[in-house]
Amino acid sequence: MVTNIIGAILRSILVWILVITPSVILTGVVVENSMMVVLIAFLAALFTFVEYFFKYPSIIEFRFAAPFNRHRYITILAIVTSLSLMCKGVFEPTNLTLTVKHWGDVLGNAIDVPYSPVRLIILMLDANASIELVEIVRTAAGLAYAISLLSLVIFVLLVRIAKWPSKSGAFNVWVNLPLFDPTGGGDVLVRLKRDSSINIIFGFLLPFLIPAVVKTATDLVGNLTMDDPQTLIWTISAWAFLPASMIMRGIAMGRVAEMIEEKRRRAYAQSDAQTA
């Protein structure tokens, strides 16, 4: 019980830090509703505490298969922090912020090719957007997209080389996949493989689909402005992180399917040997 409480408190603090990071880095640079940020941080931290306090999760997946969620947290924290430093560099240049912005410029220009996700998110802007805003969005998108791709590469290595999650002990599908019902009908192995493929496909397509959906929506209800640094940071972060998170989930579910298939193969081989 004590261990659960301490773990839940630590994780809720980490989520709190994630939410307030842009506000802390941009202090004195932009005017914002600090009470709203504190409220959102409190609600996110409270949800995390409740989810990790109880023995069985209700939403968060792979809770007992470290370091899946730690890896995702580090990814979104790296994206949010990098974009916050980049935005701060526009108003208060320092060696650190200029370095981050420089690498963002390099990555943004490298990825900004026709039909690329970075080009599509730039086209999402209002036609009357200033050149400065377009440059900032390109830099932010390139930086965030590169971090998400690096995170995916690291996770693939973690799965294939480090044999995640076999080293975490016995894998329980029910507690690690609370949104997946093993008794929902059909072979669990087939359903896991199907869900894995769906997550990977949608994760790959989302960076292309999100700008198109947002552009269509803004044409109907009004233009999306990214002049506000907070809006820019969280919009680009969500655009880069959500697809990467879906692909990671798909890879993880595929790995679980492989483990189940391997276990079945060993059981069938043992049964055949006993029969013979």
Coordinates of C-alpha atoms in Angstrom, one line a residue:
M1 CA 0.0 0.0 0.0
V2 CA 2.8 2.4 1.0
T3 CA 4.7 1.6 -2.2
N4 CA 1.6 2.2 -4.3
I5 CA 1.0 5.6 -2.7
I6 CA 4.6 6.7 -3.1
G7 CA 4.6 5.6 -6.7
A8 CA 1.3 7.3 -7.5
I9 CA 2.5 10.5 -5.9
L10 CA 5.8 10.6 -7.8
R11 CA 4.0 9.9 -11.1
S12 CA 1.4 12.6 -10.5
I13 CA 4.2 15.1 -9.7
L14 CA 5.9 14.1 -13.0
V15 CA 2.7 14.8 -14.9
W16 CA 2.3 18.1 -13.1
I17 CA 5.8 19.1 -14.2
L18 CA 5.0 18.2 -17.8
V19 CA 1.9 20.4 -17.9
I20 CA 3.5 23.4 -16.3
T21 CA 6.8 23.1 -18.2
P22 CA 5.9 25.6 -20.9
S23 CA 4.6 28.1 -18.4
V24 CA 7.7 27.9 -16.3
I25 CA 10.1 28.2 -19.2
L26 CA 8.1 31.1 -20.8
T27 CA 7.7 33.0 -17.5
G28 CA 8.0 36.7 -18.2
V29 CA 7.8 36.2 -21.9
V30 CA 4.1 35.8 -22.6
V31 CA 1.0 36.7 -20.6
E32 CA -1.2 33.7 -19.8
N33 CA -4.0 32.5 -17.5
S34 CA -1.8 30.9 -14.8
M35 CA -4.9 29.7 -12.9
M36 CA -6.1 27.7 -15.9
V37 CA -2.7 26.1 -16.2
V38 CA -2.6 25.2 -12.6
L39 CA -6.1 23.7 -12.8
I40 CA -5.3 21.5 -15.8
A41 CA -2.0 20.4 -14.1
F42 CA -3.9 19.5 -11.0
L43 CA -6.6 17.5 -12.9
A44 CA -3.9 15.6 -14.9
A45 CA -2.0 14.9 -11.7
L46 CA -5.1 13.7 -9.9
F47 CA -6.1 11.4 -12.7
T48 CA -2.5 9.9 -12.7
F49 CA -2.6 9.5 -8.9
V50 CA -5.9 7.7 -9.0
E51 CA -4.9 5.5 -11.9
Y52 CA -1.7 4.4 -10.3
F53 CA -3.0 4.2 -6.7
F54 CA -5.5 1.4 -7.4
K55 CA -4.2 -2.1 -8.1
Y56 CA -5.9 -2.5 -11.4
P57 CA -5.8 0.3 -14.1
S58 CA -8.8 1.5 -16.0
I59 CA -7.2 3.4 -18.9
I60 CA -3.4 3.5 -18.7
E61 CA -2.0 0.6 -20.6
F62 CA 1.2 -1.4 -20.0
R63 CA 1.4 -0.2 -16.4
F64 CA 3.2 -3.4 -15.3
A65 CA 5.4 -3.6 -18.3
A66 CA 8.1 -1.0 -17.7
P67 CA 9.6 1.1 -19.3
F68 CA 6.8 1.5 -21.9
N69 CA 5.0 4.4 -20.2
R70 CA 8.3 5.9 -19.0
H71 CA 9.5 6.0 -22.5
R72 CA 6.3 7.7 -23.7
Y73 CA 6.5 10.3 -20.9
I74 CA 10.2 11.1 -21.7
T75 CA 9.2 11.5 -25.3
I76 CA 6.4 14.0 -24.7
L77 CA 8.4 15.8 -22.1
A78 CA 11.3 16.2 -24.5
I79 CA 9.0 17.5 -27.2
V80 CA 7.3 20.0 -24.9
T81 CA 10.6 21.2 -23.3
S82 CA 12.3 21.6 -26.7
L83 CA 9.4 23.6 -28.2
S84 CA 9.2 25.8 -25.0
L85 CA 12.9 26.6 -25.2
M86 CA 12.6 27.3 -28.9
C87 CA 9.7 29.7 -28.3
K88 CA 11.6 31.4 -25.5
G89 CA 14.6 31.8 -27.8
V90 CA 12.4 34.0 -30.1
F91 CA 12.0 36.6 -27.2
E92 CA 15.0 36.0 -25.0
P93 CA 17.9 34.4 -26.9
T94 CA 20.5 32.4 -24.9
N95 CA 23.1 29.9 -25.9
L96 CA 20.7 27.1 -25.0
T97 CA 17.6 28.4 -26.7
L98 CA 19.6 29.4 -29.8
T99 CA 21.1 25.9 -30.1
V100 CA 17.7 24.3 -29.8
K101 CA 16.3 26.8 -32.4
H102 CA 19.3 26.1 -34.7
W103 CA 18.7 22.3 -34.7
G104 CA 15.0 22.9 -35.2
D105 CA 15.7 25.1 -38.2
V106 CA 18.0 22.4 -39.7
L107 CA 15.5 19.6 -39.1
G108 CA 12.5 21.6 -40.2
N109 CA 14.1 22.6 -43.5
A110 CA 15.3 19.0 -44.1
I111 CA 11.9 17.5 -43.5
D112 CA 9.9 20.3 -45.2
V113 CA 9.5 18.7 -48.6
P114 CA 6.4 18.4 -50.8
Y115 CA 3.7 16.2 -49.1
S116 CA 5.7 15.8 -46.0
P117 CA 4.0 16.1 -42.6
V118 CA 5.9 19.3 -41.9
R119 CA 4.8 20.8 -45.2
L120 CA 1.2 19.9 -44.5
I121 CA 1.2 21.4 -41.1
I122 CA 2.5 24.7 -42.5
L123 CA -0.2 24.6 -45.1
M124 CA -2.7 24.3 -42.2
L125 CA -1.9 27.9 -41.3
D126 CA -3.9 30.9 -42.5
A127 CA -3.0 32.1 -45.9
N128 CA -2.2 35.5 -44.4
A129 CA 0.1 34.1 -41.8
S130 CA 3.4 36.1 -41.4
I131 CA 6.7 34.8 -42.7
E132 CA 8.0 34.8 -39.1
L133 CA 5.1 32.6 -37.9
V134 CA 5.6 30.1 -40.8
E135 CA 9.3 29.9 -39.9
I136 CA 8.5 29.2 -36.2
V137 CA 5.9 26.6 -37.1
R138 CA 8.4 24.9 -39.5
T139 CA 11.1 24.9 -36.8
A140 CA 8.7 23.5 -34.2
A141 CA 7.3 20.9 -36.4
G142 CA 10.7 19.7 -37.6
L143 CA 12.0 19.5 -34.0
A144 CA 9.0 17.7 -32.6
Y145 CA 8.7 15.2 -35.5
A146 CA 12.4 14.4 -35.3
I147 CA 12.1 13.7 -31.6
S148 CA 9.1 11.4 -32.2
L149 CA 11.0 9.5 -34.9
L150 CA 14.0 9.1 -32.6
S151 CA 11.7 7.9 -29.8
L152 CA 10.2 5.2 -32.2
V153 CA 13.7 4.0 -33.2
I154 CA 14.7 3.6 -29.5
F155 CA 11.5 1.8 -28.7
V156 CA 12.0 -0.6 -31.6
L157 CA 15.5 -1.4 -30.3
L158 CA 14.0 -1.8 -26.9
V159 CA 11.6 -4.4 -28.2
R160 CA 13.8 -6.3 -30.6
I161 CA 17.2 -6.1 -28.8
A162 CA 16.2 -5.8 -25.1
K163 CA 13.3 -8.3 -25.7
W164 CA 10.7 -6.1 -24.0
P165 CA 8.6 -7.0 -22.1
S166 CA 9.9 -10.5 -21.3
K167 CA 12.4 -9.2 -18.8
S168 CA 9.7 -7.5 -16.8
G169 CA 8.4 -10.9 -15.6
A170 CA 5.1 -12.6 -16.5
F171 CA 2.9 -10.5 -18.8
N172 CA -0.7 -10.2 -17.8
V173 CA -2.9 -9.1 -20.7
W174 CA -5.8 -8.1 -18.5
V175 CA -4.0 -5.6 -16.3
N176 CA -1.6 -4.3 -19.0
L177 CA -4.3 -3.9 -21.6
P178 CA -7.4 -2.7 -19.7
L179 CA -9.0 -1.4 -22.9
F180 CA -8.6 -4.8 -24.6
D181 CA -11.1 -7.5 -23.7
P182 CA -9.5 -10.9 -24.1
T183 CA -13.0 -12.5 -23.8
G184 CA -14.5 -10.3 -26.5
G185 CA -14.8 -13.1 -29.0
G186 CA -12.5 -14.7 -31.5
D187 CA -8.9 -15.8 -31.0
V188 CA -7.0 -13.4 -28.8
L189 CA -3.9 -13.8 -31.0
V190 CA -5.7 -12.8 -34.2
R191 CA -7.3 -9.8 -32.5
L192 CA -4.0 -8.6 -31.0
K193 CA -2.4 -8.8 -34.4
R194 CA -5.3 -7.0 -36.0
D195 CA -5.3 -4.2 -33.4
S196 CA -1.5 -3.9 -33.7
S197 CA -1.7 -3.4 -37.5
I198 CA -4.5 -0.8 -37.1
N199 CA -2.6 1.2 -34.6
I200 CA 0.6 1.2 -36.7
I201 CA -1.3 2.2 -39.8
F202 CA -3.2 5.0 -38.2
G203 CA -0.1 6.2 -36.3
F204 CA 1.7 6.5 -39.7
L205 CA -1.2 8.3 -41.3
L206 CA -2.1 10.7 -38.4
P207 CA 0.7 13.3 -39.1
F208 CA -0.8 13.6 -42.6
L209 CA -4.5 13.4 -41.6
I210 CA -4.4 15.8 -38.6
P211 CA -3.4 18.9 -40.6
A212 CA -6.1 18.1 -43.2
V213 CA -8.8 17.6 -40.5
V214 CA -7.8 20.8 -38.7
K215 CA -7.7 22.8 -42.0
T216 CA -11.2 21.6 -42.9
A217 CA -12.5 22.4 -39.4
T218 CA -10.9 25.9 -39.4
D219 CA -12.4 26.6 -42.8
L220 CA -15.8 26.0 -41.2
V221 CA -15.5 27.6 -37.8
G222 CA -12.5 30.0 -38.2
N223 CA -8.8 30.0 -38.6
L224 CA -6.4 28.4 -36.1
T225 CA -3.9 30.9 -34.8
M226 CA -0.5 29.8 -33.5
D227 CA 0.7 33.3 -32.6
D228 CA 0.3 32.3 -28.9
P229 CA 3.3 30.2 -27.8
Q230 CA 1.2 27.9 -25.6
T231 CA -1.1 27.1 -28.5
L232 CA 1.8 26.4 -30.7
I233 CA 3.6 24.2 -28.2
W234 CA 0.7 22.0 -27.3
T235 CA -0.7 21.8 -30.9
I236 CA 2.7 20.7 -32.4
S237 CA 3.4 18.4 -29.4
A238 CA 0.0 16.6 -29.9
W239 CA 0.6 16.4 -33.6
A240 CA 4.0 14.7 -33.2
F241 CA 3.4 12.7 -30.0
L242 CA 0.0 11.1 -30.7
P243 CA 1.0 9.3 -33.9
A244 CA 4.3 8.1 -32.3
S245 CA 2.3 6.9 -29.3
M246 CA -0.1 4.9 -31.5
I247 CA 2.7 3.3 -33.4
M248 CA 4.4 2.3 -30.1
R249 CA 1.2 0.8 -28.9
G250 CA 0.8 -1.1 -32.1
I251 CA 4.4 -2.4 -31.9
A252 CA 3.8 -3.3 -28.2
M253 CA 0.6 -5.3 -29.0
G254 CA 2.4 -7.0 -31.9
R255 CA 5.2 -8.0 -29.4
V256 CA 2.6 -9.4 -27.0
A257 CA 1.0 -11.4 -29.9
E258 CA 4.5 -12.8 -30.7
M259 CA 4.9 -13.9 -27.0
I260 CA 1.5 -15.6 -27.0
E261 CA 2.2 -17.3 -30.3
E262 CA 5.6 -18.5 -29.1
K263 CA 4.1 -19.8 -25.8
R264 CA 1.4 -21.7 -27.8
R265 CA 4.1 -23.2 -30.1
R266 CA 6.0 -24.5 -27.1
A267 CA 2.9 -25.9 -25.5
Y268 CA 1.9 -27.7 -28.7
A269 CA 5.4 -29.1 -29.1
Q270 CA 5.5 -30.3 -25.5
S271 CA 2.0 -31.9 -26.0
D272 CA 3.1 -33.6 -29.2
A273 CA 6.3 -34.9 -27.5
Q274 CA 4.2 -36.4 -24.6
T275 CA 1.8 -38.0 -27.0
A276 CA 4.7 -39.6 -29.0

